């Protein structure tokens, strides 16, 4: 019976692991984003999917980095759970990353 009512919640452990991975790969992300953006998209996608296990469709996000500032757009696609969890996920971004990256949640 448990399977019928799976929680629609962010996986906090996966979120922490994502931000650790992102911080570790930040230099690669910034240098690769301009030359081969799809490599970055595939890498980020593989790391971010486990954070939102209840969302079975493709997660949509966009990264940009200009003049020493990064933008991480996260699209909730009108999904109330993704909207809520996107805010929690953004709040979990480490302070040192938050100095260089802006996490923007949009529909």
C-alpha positions as a printed Julia matrix, in Angstrom:
107×3 Matrix{Float64}:
  0.0    0.0     0.0
  2.89   2.38    0.64
  3.69   2.6    -3.06
  0.37   4.23   -3.85
  1.08   7.27   -1.73
  4.66   8.12   -2.46
  5.67  11.42   -0.94
  6.1   14.27   -3.35
  9.11  15.69   -1.55
 12.61  16.69   -2.42
 15.35  14.22   -1.46
 17.4   16.32    0.97
 20.43  14.01    0.83
 20.44  14.19   -2.97
 20.13  18.0    -2.77
 23.16  18.24   -0.48
 25.07  15.88   -2.78
 24.1   18.04   -5.79
 25.45  21.23   -4.25
 28.68  19.48   -3.21
 29.07  18.16   -6.75
 28.25  21.59   -8.24
 30.84  23.31   -6.04
 33.43  20.67   -6.93
 32.69  21.01  -10.68
 32.07  24.76  -10.76
 35.28  25.58  -12.62
 34.5   22.94  -15.27
 30.86  24.13  -15.52
 31.91  27.76  -16.05
 34.61  26.94  -18.62
 32.51  24.38  -20.52
 29.19  26.27  -20.53
 30.32  28.6   -23.33
 32.05  26.01  -25.51
 29.93  22.9   -25.06
 26.81  23.78  -23.11
 25.12  20.43  -23.73
 27.89  18.61  -21.84
 27.07  20.78  -18.84
 23.32  20.22  -19.28
 23.71  16.42  -19.36
 26.05  16.45  -16.33
 23.8   18.74  -14.26
 20.7   16.8   -15.34
 22.2   13.51  -14.1
 22.96  15.1   -10.71
 19.72  17.06  -10.24
 17.19  14.33  -11.16
 17.6   12.4    -7.86
 16.78  15.61   -5.95
 13.19  15.53   -7.26
 12.4   11.78   -7.43
  8.64  12.33   -7.74
  8.94  14.36  -10.94
  8.9   11.86  -13.81
  9.08  14.33  -16.72
 12.24  16.14  -17.83
 13.38  18.79  -15.39
 14.02  22.08  -17.12
 16.84  24.39  -16.16
 19.26  26.77  -17.82
 22.72  27.94  -16.8
 24.61  31.03  -17.8
 27.8   32.65  -16.61
 28.84  36.18  -17.56
 31.14  38.76  -15.98
 31.91  36.56  -13.0
 28.24  35.93  -12.17
 26.31  32.75  -12.76
 22.6   32.32  -13.27
 20.87  29.02  -12.62
 17.31  29.15  -13.92
 15.05  26.41  -12.56
 11.63  26.0   -14.17
  8.82  24.58  -12.0
  6.48  24.2   -15.02
  3.46  25.09  -12.89
  4.05  22.08  -10.61
  3.35  23.16   -7.02
  5.73  20.56   -5.56
  8.58  21.66   -7.83
  7.83  25.29   -6.99
  7.99  24.58   -3.24
 11.04  22.31   -3.49
 12.83  24.7    -5.86
 12.76  27.3    -3.08
 14.1   24.78   -0.52
 16.74  23.62   -3.0
 17.84  27.22   -3.66
 18.09  27.85    0.09
 20.47  24.89    0.38
 23.0   26.43   -2.02
 26.25  26.93   -0.09
 27.05  30.57    0.71
 30.28  30.6    -1.31
 28.35  29.47   -4.41
 25.56  31.95   -3.68
 28.13  34.75   -3.89
 28.73  33.84   -7.55
 25.45  32.21   -8.61
 21.87  33.43   -8.57
 19.22  30.69   -8.42
 16.12  31.88  -10.25
 12.84  29.97  -10.09
 10.44  30.53  -12.96
  7.42  28.83  -14.45
